[in-house]
Amino acid sequence: MAADRAGSVSPALILLTALAPISWGTTYAVTTEFLPADRPLFTGLMRALPAGLLLLALARVLPRGAWWWKSAVLGALNIGAFFPLLFLSAYRLPGGMAAVVGSVGPLFVAGLAAVLLAERPTVRTLLTGIVAALGVSLVVLKAAGALDALGLLAALASTASMSTGTVLTKRWGRPDGVGPLALTGWQLTAGGLLIAPLALLVEGAPPALDGRATVGYLYLALANTALAYWLWFRGIGRLTATQVTFLGPLSPLTATVVGWAALGQALTPVQVVGMVLAFGATVAGQLRPHSGIVVGRGSRRSFGIPERNGRKDSMDVTGPALRR
């Protein structure tokens, strides 16, 4: 079980959830080495829609009632709006700034969770979020030209979109008898359908694909999206929103390591220090705060204990139950 009766969280659950941002960290290398250039929206579409349809076929469960609009909202926040905004910021901002803005996601989630989940952040949580952002900045930020206002707004909007989607996914949970496989399929399909007309309008007809590009898109759709997002949303259902979002820095760290190991990119001492800080913040974000100062007044609620909703999360993955 992911959590025992005392509320402790299994390290295996955290490690499995961490595979999602680790996988997303390979997106840049795959995109630059395997895929057609200058097709970010088409790439986002090919990640989301085939993966969503595959998971729908496996789960064989469609939304009912209010879950039609909830799935559309979550799909827009986590996929449909997030992907285009992320790509726009990456294209318009200088070296790594989009990843730096994205690294403040844990602080966004901490604030939203306090409002929507009544989970009050501790001072340690906020300090850990700041250290994570500092570490990512040292890893990816490079000196470059002036900041582009539109790119900066897109980066902030993409971070806010994913953070809101994470917290709402936690708040709404899942319908009775529906597992994370179906919920992931609903969101990916809804997000892919939102990206499709935008990709056609902005980029035109899909490009011709050779064997290399086909392999790249298959990897992105199957491992990088279908499997990764299933692990991610499964983790959101069993961990706190803050624990999940503190795994996010693993994505730029993975991208840096892959760039150094596979693409021959340089790795400086400053980047190594940043990696240590960001990884340390990721680990600290998973620790249960037994005591500490809580930001704000009212009853204290720990970020370290997953929310209980009176039902068991299904372990069944077959029944009905970019940088990043």
Short mmCIF file of N, CA and C in Angstrom, two decimals, residues 139-229:
data_model
loop_
_atom_site.label_atom_id
_atom_site.label_comp_id
_atom_site.label_asym_id
_atom_site.label_seq_id
_atom_site.Cartn_x
_atom_site.Cartn_y
_atom_site.Cartn_z
N VAL A 139 21.54 25.72 -12.55
CA VAL A 139 21.75 24.64 -13.52
C VAL A 139 21.50 25.12 -14.95
N VAL A 140 20.41 25.86 -15.18
CA VAL A 140 19.97 26.12 -16.55
C VAL A 140 20.13 27.55 -17.02
N LEU A 141 20.24 28.50 -16.10
CA LEU A 141 20.24 29.91 -16.51
C LEU A 141 21.57 30.31 -17.11
N LYS A 142 21.49 30.99 -18.24
CA LYS A 142 22.67 31.49 -18.93
C LYS A 142 22.50 32.97 -19.21
N ALA A 143 23.63 33.67 -19.25
CA ALA A 143 23.58 35.09 -19.58
C ALA A 143 23.12 35.26 -21.02
N ALA A 144 22.15 36.13 -21.20
CA ALA A 144 21.63 36.35 -22.55
C ALA A 144 21.02 37.74 -22.61
N GLY A 145 20.28 38.01 -23.67
CA GLY A 145 19.70 39.33 -23.89
C GLY A 145 18.57 39.65 -22.94
N ALA A 146 17.91 40.76 -23.21
CA ALA A 146 16.82 41.24 -22.37
C ALA A 146 15.65 40.26 -22.40
N LEU A 147 14.88 40.28 -21.32
CA LEU A 147 13.73 39.39 -21.23
C LEU A 147 12.60 39.88 -22.12
N ASP A 148 11.92 38.95 -22.75
CA ASP A 148 10.77 39.25 -23.60
C ASP A 148 9.52 39.21 -22.73
N ALA A 149 8.72 40.28 -22.76
CA ALA A 149 7.55 40.38 -21.88
C ALA A 149 6.54 39.27 -22.17
N LEU A 150 6.28 39.01 -23.46
CA LEU A 150 5.32 37.97 -23.81
C LEU A 150 5.82 36.60 -23.37
N GLY A 151 7.11 36.36 -23.57
CA GLY A 151 7.68 35.08 -23.15
C GLY A 151 7.61 34.89 -21.65
N LEU A 152 7.88 35.98 -20.90
CA LEU A 152 7.82 35.89 -19.44
C LEU A 152 6.39 35.63 -18.96
N LEU A 153 5.42 36.32 -19.57
CA LEU A 153 4.02 36.09 -19.22
C LEU A 153 3.60 34.66 -19.54
N ALA A 154 4.07 34.13 -20.68
CA ALA A 154 3.74 32.76 -21.06
C ALA A 154 4.34 31.77 -20.06
N ALA A 155 5.57 32.03 -19.61
CA ALA A 155 6.20 31.14 -18.64
C ALA A 155 5.45 31.14 -17.32
N LEU A 156 5.06 32.33 -16.86
CA LEU A 156 4.28 32.42 -15.62
C LEU A 156 2.92 31.74 -15.78
N ALA A 157 2.29 31.95 -16.93
CA ALA A 157 0.98 31.35 -17.16
C ALA A 157 1.07 29.83 -17.24
N SER A 158 2.12 29.31 -17.86
CA SER A 158 2.26 27.85 -17.95
C SER A 158 2.49 27.25 -16.56
N THR A 159 3.29 27.92 -15.74
CA THR A 159 3.52 27.44 -14.37
C THR A 159 2.24 27.49 -13.55
N ALA A 160 1.50 28.60 -13.67
CA ALA A 160 0.24 28.73 -12.95
C ALA A 160 -0.77 27.69 -13.43
N SER A 161 -0.77 27.42 -14.74
CA SER A 161 -1.71 26.45 -15.30
C SER A 161 -1.47 25.05 -14.74
N MET A 162 -0.22 24.60 -14.78
CA MET A 162 0.09 23.27 -14.28
C MET A 162 -0.09 23.19 -12.77
N SER A 163 0.26 24.24 -12.05
CA SER A 163 0.10 24.24 -10.60
C SER A 163 -1.37 24.15 -10.22
N THR A 164 -2.21 24.92 -10.91
CA THR A 164 -3.65 24.87 -10.65
C THR A 164 -4.21 23.51 -11.00
N GLY A 165 -3.76 22.94 -12.11
CA GLY A 165 -4.22 21.61 -12.49
C GLY A 165 -3.84 20.55 -11.47
N THR A 166 -2.63 20.67 -10.91
CA THR A 166 -2.19 19.72 -9.90
C THR A 166 -3.07 19.79 -8.66
N VAL A 167 -3.34 21.01 -8.19
CA VAL A 167 -4.13 21.17 -6.98
C VAL A 167 -5.59 20.75 -7.21
N LEU A 168 -6.16 21.11 -8.36
CA LEU A 168 -7.54 20.71 -8.64
C LEU A 168 -7.66 19.20 -8.82
N THR A 169 -6.63 18.57 -9.41
CA THR A 169 -6.64 17.12 -9.51
C THR A 169 -6.69 16.49 -8.13
N LYS A 170 -5.94 17.07 -7.20
CA LYS A 170 -5.96 16.59 -5.82
C LYS A 170 -7.31 16.87 -5.16
N ARG A 171 -7.85 18.04 -5.37
CA ARG A 171 -9.10 18.44 -4.72
C ARG A 171 -10.28 17.60 -5.21
N TRP A 172 -10.37 17.40 -6.52
CA TRP A 172 -11.51 16.68 -7.08
C TRP A 172 -11.38 15.17 -6.98
N GLY A 173 -10.16 14.67 -6.84
CA GLY A 173 -9.98 13.23 -6.73
C GLY A 173 -10.41 12.51 -8.01
N ARG A 174 -11.08 11.39 -7.83
CA ARG A 174 -11.60 10.61 -8.96
C ARG A 174 -12.99 10.10 -8.62
N PRO A 175 -13.80 9.83 -9.64
CA PRO A 175 -15.11 9.23 -9.36
C PRO A 175 -14.93 7.83 -8.76
N ASP A 176 -15.91 7.39 -7.98
CA ASP A 176 -15.87 6.05 -7.41
C ASP A 176 -15.74 5.01 -8.52
N GLY A 177 -14.83 4.07 -8.31
CA GLY A 177 -14.65 2.98 -9.27
C GLY A 177 -13.80 3.33 -10.47
N VAL A 178 -13.25 4.53 -10.51
CA VAL A 178 -12.42 4.97 -11.65
C VAL A 178 -10.97 5.07 -11.18
N GLY A 179 -10.07 4.44 -11.89
CA GLY A 179 -8.66 4.45 -11.52
C GLY A 179 -7.90 5.58 -12.20
N PRO A 180 -6.63 5.75 -11.84
CA PRO A 180 -5.82 6.82 -12.44
C PRO A 180 -5.59 6.63 -13.93
N LEU A 181 -5.70 5.40 -14.42
CA LEU A 181 -5.51 5.17 -15.86
C LEU A 181 -6.57 5.91 -16.65
N ALA A 182 -7.83 5.75 -16.24
CA ALA A 182 -8.92 6.42 -16.95
C ALA A 182 -8.84 7.93 -16.81
N LEU A 183 -8.54 8.41 -15.59
CA LEU A 183 -8.45 9.85 -15.37
C LEU A 183 -7.36 10.46 -16.23
N THR A 184 -6.24 9.78 -16.36
CA THR A 184 -5.14 10.27 -17.20
C THR A 184 -5.57 10.29 -18.66
N GLY A 185 -6.26 9.24 -19.10
CA GLY A 185 -6.74 9.20 -20.48
C GLY A 185 -7.70 10.33 -20.79
N TRP A 186 -8.61 10.63 -19.86
CA TRP A 186 -9.55 11.73 -20.07
C TRP A 186 -8.81 13.05 -20.26
N GLN A 187 -7.84 13.31 -19.39
CA GLN A 187 -7.13 14.59 -19.45
C GLN A 187 -6.26 14.72 -20.70
N LEU A 188 -5.55 13.67 -21.05
CA LEU A 188 -4.69 13.73 -22.23
C LEU A 188 -5.52 13.90 -23.50
N THR A 189 -6.65 13.20 -23.58
CA THR A 189 -7.51 13.33 -24.76
C THR A 189 -8.09 14.73 -24.86
N ALA A 190 -8.59 15.25 -23.75
CA ALA A 190 -9.15 16.60 -23.76
C ALA A 190 -8.08 17.63 -24.12
N GLY A 191 -6.89 17.49 -23.53
CA GLY A 191 -5.81 18.42 -23.84
C GLY A 191 -5.38 18.33 -25.29
N GLY A 192 -5.27 17.11 -25.81
CA GLY A 192 -4.89 16.93 -27.21
C GLY A 192 -5.89 17.54 -28.16
N LEU A 193 -7.18 17.40 -27.85
CA LEU A 193 -8.22 17.97 -28.71
C LEU A 193 -8.19 19.50 -28.69
N LEU A 194 -7.76 20.07 -27.58
CA LEU A 194 -7.61 21.52 -27.52
C LEU A 194 -6.41 22.00 -28.33
N ILE A 195 -5.33 21.22 -28.34
CA ILE A 195 -4.12 21.62 -29.06
C ILE A 195 -4.30 21.45 -30.57
N ALA A 196 -5.09 20.47 -31.00
CA ALA A 196 -5.19 20.12 -32.43
C ALA A 196 -5.54 21.31 -33.32
N PRO A 197 -6.63 22.05 -33.06
CA PRO A 197 -6.93 23.18 -33.96
C PRO A 197 -5.88 24.28 -33.89
N LEU A 198 -5.27 24.49 -32.73
CA LEU A 198 -4.23 25.50 -32.61
C LEU A 198 -3.01 25.12 -33.43
N ALA A 199 -2.64 23.85 -33.39
CA ALA A 199 -1.50 23.39 -34.17
C ALA A 199 -1.75 23.54 -35.67
N LEU A 200 -2.96 23.22 -36.10
CA LEU A 200 -3.30 23.34 -37.52
C LEU A 200 -3.31 24.80 -37.95
N LEU A 201 -3.82 25.69 -37.10
CA LEU A 201 -3.91 27.10 -37.44
C LEU A 201 -2.53 27.75 -37.49
N VAL A 202 -1.67 27.42 -36.53
CA VAL A 202 -0.37 28.09 -36.41
C VAL A 202 0.69 27.45 -37.30
N GLU A 203 0.70 26.11 -37.35
CA GLU A 203 1.79 25.41 -38.03
C GLU A 203 1.38 24.79 -39.36
N GLY A 204 0.12 24.77 -39.66
CA GLY A 204 -0.32 24.21 -40.92
C GLY A 204 -0.43 22.70 -40.90
N ALA A 205 -0.37 22.10 -42.07
CA ALA A 205 -0.53 20.65 -42.19
C ALA A 205 0.62 19.92 -41.49
N PRO A 206 0.36 18.72 -41.01
CA PRO A 206 1.42 17.94 -40.34
C PRO A 206 2.58 17.66 -41.29
N PRO A 207 3.81 17.62 -40.78
CA PRO A 207 4.98 17.33 -41.63
C PRO A 207 5.05 15.85 -41.97
N ALA A 208 5.78 15.55 -43.04
CA ALA A 208 6.06 14.16 -43.37
C ALA A 208 7.05 13.60 -42.35
N LEU A 209 6.82 12.36 -41.93
CA LEU A 209 7.66 11.76 -40.89
C LEU A 209 8.50 10.63 -41.46
N ASP A 210 9.80 10.66 -41.15
CA ASP A 210 10.65 9.54 -41.52
C ASP A 210 10.71 8.55 -40.35
N GLY A 211 11.50 7.49 -40.50
CA GLY A 211 11.57 6.48 -39.47
C GLY A 211 12.09 7.01 -38.15
N ARG A 212 13.07 7.91 -38.21
CA ARG A 212 13.66 8.46 -36.99
C ARG A 212 12.62 9.28 -36.21
N ALA A 213 11.87 10.11 -36.94
CA ALA A 213 10.84 10.92 -36.29
C ALA A 213 9.74 10.03 -35.72
N THR A 214 9.40 8.98 -36.43
CA THR A 214 8.35 8.07 -35.94
C THR A 214 8.75 7.43 -34.61
N VAL A 215 10.02 7.01 -34.53
CA VAL A 215 10.51 6.44 -33.27
C VAL A 215 10.45 7.48 -32.15
N GLY A 216 10.84 8.71 -32.46
CA GLY A 216 10.81 9.77 -31.46
C GLY A 216 9.41 10.04 -30.96
N TYR A 217 8.45 10.12 -31.87
CA TYR A 217 7.06 10.39 -31.46
C TYR A 217 6.47 9.21 -30.69
N LEU A 218 6.85 7.99 -31.07
CA LEU A 218 6.37 6.83 -30.32
C LEU A 218 6.88 6.86 -28.89
N TYR A 219 8.16 7.23 -28.72
CA TYR A 219 8.70 7.33 -27.36
C TYR A 219 7.97 8.41 -26.57
N LEU A 220 7.78 9.58 -27.19
CA LEU A 220 7.11 10.66 -26.48
C LEU A 220 5.68 10.30 -26.10
N ALA A 221 4.97 9.65 -27.00
CA ALA A 221 3.57 9.33 -26.73
C ALA A 221 3.43 8.23 -25.70
N LEU A 222 4.26 7.19 -25.79
CA LEU A 222 4.08 6.02 -24.93
C LEU A 222 4.77 6.18 -23.57
N ALA A 223 6.08 6.36 -23.58
CA ALA A 223 6.82 6.42 -22.31
C ALA A 223 6.76 7.81 -21.68
N ASN A 224 6.98 8.85 -22.50
CA ASN A 224 7.12 10.20 -22.00
C ASN A 224 5.78 10.84 -21.62
N THR A 225 4.69 10.29 -22.13
CA THR A 225 3.38 10.90 -21.86
C THR A 225 2.40 9.92 -21.24
N ALA A 226 2.06 8.82 -21.95
CA ALA A 226 1.05 7.90 -21.41
C ALA A 226 1.49 7.31 -20.07
N LEU A 227 2.68 6.71 -20.04
CA LEU A 227 3.17 6.12 -18.80
C LEU A 227 3.51 7.19 -17.76
N ALA A 228 4.20 8.24 -18.19
CA ALA A 228 4.66 9.27 -17.25
C ALA A 228 3.48 9.98 -16.60
N TYR A 229 2.49 10.37 -17.39
CA TYR A 229 1.35 11.07 -16.80
C TYR A 229 0.49 10.14 -15.95
#
